[in-house]
Amino acid sequence: ATLRGTIVEVTCFRQQGAATVSTPEQIACARKRVAEDGRLGILTEGDGLFQITGAFAANKYAKLAPLIGQRVDVSGAEVVISNNYDYKSFEAEKIARVKEK
């Protein structure tokens, strides 16, 4: 499966909302939270928020952090956790920046 959306930090997104995901304030919040063990996810254009898991979550999201606030396509598989209704998880295998037209 491939998801298209914006890379966000879960807590900052919940505090500041969807309208500000690409603003300097939310990006700064996300960078600070990631350094303190925050969680990155992708806010998709139709299916909501997915926390990113797997290799892209390693080393405090080292490979993903440069993409905070940017639109990307994430390929991988949704991880179904039966008792978690808070957010969905997505095991990312490949991430590519969306080229704006």
PDB file of C-alpha atoms in Angstrom:
ATOM      1  CA  ALA A   1       0.000   0.000   0.000  1.00  0.00           C
ATOM      2  CA  THR A   2       1.084   3.583  -0.557  1.00  0.00           C
ATOM      3  CA  LEU A   3      -0.059   6.516   1.561  1.00  0.00           C
ATOM      4  CA  ARG A   4       0.270  10.145   0.481  1.00  0.00           C
ATOM      5  CA  GLY A   5       0.387  12.818   3.128  1.00  0.00           C
ATOM      6  CA  THR A   6       2.489  15.049   5.345  1.00  0.00           C
ATOM      7  CA  ILE A   7       5.069  13.924   7.916  1.00  0.00           C
ATOM      8  CA  VAL A   8       4.042  15.140  11.390  1.00  0.00           C
ATOM      9  CA  GLU A   9       4.974  14.500  15.011  1.00  0.00           C
ATOM     10  CA  VAL A  10       1.973  12.880  16.719  1.00  0.00           C
ATOM     11  CA  THR A  11       1.806  15.089  19.848  1.00  0.00           C
ATOM     12  CA  CYS A  12       2.479  18.382  18.023  1.00  0.00           C
ATOM     13  CA  PHE A  13      -0.152  17.482  15.433  1.00  0.00           C
ATOM     14  CA  ARG A  14      -2.722  16.794  18.164  1.00  0.00           C
ATOM     15  CA  GLN A  15      -1.914  20.069  19.911  1.00  0.00           C
ATOM     16  CA  GLN A  16      -1.763  22.309  16.839  1.00  0.00           C
ATOM     17  CA  GLY A  17      -4.068  20.616  14.346  1.00  0.00           C
ATOM     18  CA  ALA A  18      -4.110  19.691  10.685  1.00  0.00           C
ATOM     19  CA  ALA A  19      -4.231  23.231   9.317  1.00  0.00           C
ATOM     20  CA  THR A  20      -0.691  23.978  10.520  1.00  0.00           C
ATOM     21  CA  VAL A  21       1.263  20.817   9.634  1.00  0.00           C
ATOM     22  CA  SER A  22       3.629  22.668   7.283  1.00  0.00           C
ATOM     23  CA  THR A  23       4.097  25.812   9.383  1.00  0.00           C
ATOM     24  CA  PRO A  24       7.464  26.662  10.956  1.00  0.00           C
ATOM     25  CA  GLU A  25       5.854  26.457  14.417  1.00  0.00           C
ATOM     26  CA  GLN A  26       4.628  22.897  14.015  1.00  0.00           C
ATOM     27  CA  ILE A  27       7.849  21.791  12.288  1.00  0.00           C
ATOM     28  CA  ALA A  28       9.918  23.271  15.157  1.00  0.00           C
ATOM     29  CA  CYS A  29       7.654  21.547  17.685  1.00  0.00           C
ATOM     30  CA  ALA A  30       8.063  18.241  15.818  1.00  0.00           C
ATOM     31  CA  ARG A  31      11.863  18.482  15.663  1.00  0.00           C
ATOM     32  CA  LYS A  32      12.032  19.212  19.394  1.00  0.00           C
ATOM     33  CA  ARG A  33       9.670  16.324  20.258  1.00  0.00           C
ATOM     34  CA  VAL A  34      11.540  13.829  18.050  1.00  0.00           C
ATOM     35  CA  ALA A  35      14.764  14.658  19.882  1.00  0.00           C
ATOM     36  CA  GLU A  36      12.908  13.817  23.103  1.00  0.00           C
ATOM     37  CA  ASP A  37      11.529  10.451  21.870  1.00  0.00           C
ATOM     38  CA  GLY A  38       8.498  11.820  20.038  1.00  0.00           C
ATOM     39  CA  ARG A  39       6.724   9.743  17.397  1.00  0.00           C
ATOM     40  CA  LEU A  40       6.508  10.616  13.733  1.00  0.00           C
ATOM     41  CA  GLY A  41       3.597   9.738  11.549  1.00  0.00           C
ATOM     42  CA  ILE A  42       1.983  10.569   8.264  1.00  0.00           C
ATOM     43  CA  LEU A  43      -1.202  12.607   8.125  1.00  0.00           C
ATOM     44  CA  THR A  44      -2.818  11.200   4.999  1.00  0.00           C
ATOM     45  CA  GLU A  45      -5.149  13.025   2.671  1.00  0.00           C
ATOM     46  CA  GLY A  46      -8.014  10.627   3.302  1.00  0.00           C
ATOM     47  CA  ASP A  47      -7.362   8.026   5.969  1.00  0.00           C
ATOM     48  CA  GLY A  48      -6.134  10.107   8.886  1.00  0.00           C
ATOM     49  CA  LEU A  49      -2.997   9.746  10.980  1.00  0.00           C
ATOM     50  CA  PHE A  50      -0.677   6.743  10.858  1.00  0.00           C
ATOM     51  CA  GLN A  51       2.317   6.399  13.164  1.00  0.00           C
ATOM     52  CA  ILE A  52       5.393   5.271  11.219  1.00  0.00           C
ATOM     53  CA  THR A  53       6.974   2.036  12.491  1.00  0.00           C
ATOM     54  CA  GLY A  54       9.759  -0.252  11.340  1.00  0.00           C
ATOM     55  CA  ALA A  55      13.157   0.742   9.963  1.00  0.00           C
ATOM     56  CA  PHE A  56      12.156   4.394   9.466  1.00  0.00           C
ATOM     57  CA  ALA A  57      11.433   4.678  13.216  1.00  0.00           C
ATOM     58  CA  ALA A  58      15.015   3.650  14.140  1.00  0.00           C
ATOM     59  CA  ASN A  59      17.466   6.069  15.765  1.00  0.00           C
ATOM     60  CA  LYS A  60      14.755   8.591  16.683  1.00  0.00           C
ATOM     61  CA  TYR A  61      13.442   8.621  13.097  1.00  0.00           C
ATOM     62  CA  ALA A  62      16.852   9.700  11.730  1.00  0.00           C
ATOM     63  CA  LYS A  63      15.882   8.968   8.093  1.00  0.00           C
ATOM     64  CA  LEU A  64      12.447  10.548   8.432  1.00  0.00           C
ATOM     65  CA  ALA A  65      13.166  13.688  10.492  1.00  0.00           C
ATOM     66  CA  PRO A  66      14.426  15.742   7.505  1.00  0.00           C
ATOM     67  CA  LEU A  67      10.986  15.277   5.898  1.00  0.00           C
ATOM     68  CA  ILE A  68       8.921  16.748   8.766  1.00  0.00           C
ATOM     69  CA  GLY A  69       6.242  19.054   7.335  1.00  0.00           C
ATOM     70  CA  GLN A  70       6.735  17.813   3.773  1.00  0.00           C
ATOM     71  CA  ARG A  71       4.370  15.878   1.512  1.00  0.00           C
ATOM     72  CA  VAL A  72       5.536  12.344   0.838  1.00  0.00           C
ATOM     73  CA  ASP A  73       4.434   9.008  -0.547  1.00  0.00           C
ATOM     74  CA  VAL A  74       5.052   6.202   1.961  1.00  0.00           C
ATOM     75  CA  SER A  75       5.008   2.608   0.735  1.00  0.00           C
ATOM     76  CA  GLY A  76       4.621  -0.305   3.102  1.00  0.00           C
ATOM     77  CA  ALA A  77       1.895  -2.079   5.044  1.00  0.00           C
ATOM     78  CA  GLU A  78      -0.650  -1.045   7.636  1.00  0.00           C
ATOM     79  CA  VAL A  79      -0.017  -2.674  11.003  1.00  0.00           C
ATOM     80  CA  VAL A  80      -3.226  -3.695  12.722  1.00  0.00           C
ATOM     81  CA  ILE A  81      -3.084  -3.511  16.501  1.00  0.00           C
ATOM     82  CA  SER A  82      -6.350  -4.888  17.804  1.00  0.00           C
ATOM     83  CA  ASN A  83      -6.560  -2.841  21.009  1.00  0.00           C
ATOM     84  CA  ASN A  84      -5.322   0.496  19.658  1.00  0.00           C
ATOM     85  CA  TYR A  85      -8.066   2.855  18.555  1.00  0.00           C
ATOM     86  CA  ASP A  86      -5.997   5.998  19.088  1.00  0.00           C
ATOM     87  CA  TYR A  87      -4.133   5.954  15.772  1.00  0.00           C
ATOM     88  CA  LYS A  88      -3.141   3.488  13.091  1.00  0.00           C
ATOM     89  CA  SER A  89       0.396   2.274  12.505  1.00  0.00           C
ATOM     90  CA  PHE A  90       2.138   1.882   9.163  1.00  0.00           C
ATOM     91  CA  GLU A  91       5.328  -0.110   8.613  1.00  0.00           C
ATOM     92  CA  ALA A  92       7.152   2.079   6.108  1.00  0.00           C
ATOM     93  CA  GLU A  93       9.445   0.421   3.586  1.00  0.00           C
ATOM     94  CA  LYS A  94      10.023   3.301   1.184  1.00  0.00           C
ATOM     95  CA  ILE A  95       9.466   7.040   1.396  1.00  0.00           C
ATOM     96  CA  ALA A  96       9.645   9.547  -1.451  1.00  0.00           C
ATOM     97  CA  ARG A  97       9.007  13.276  -1.446  1.00  0.00           C
ATOM     98  CA  VAL A  98       6.045  14.339  -3.547  1.00  0.00           C
ATOM     99  CA  LYS A  99       7.220  16.593  -6.359  1.00  0.00           C
ATOM    100  CA  GLU A 100       4.932  19.621  -6.423  1.00  0.00           C
ATOM    101  CA  LYS A 101       3.769  20.630  -9.893  1.00  0.00           C
TER     102      LYS A 101
END
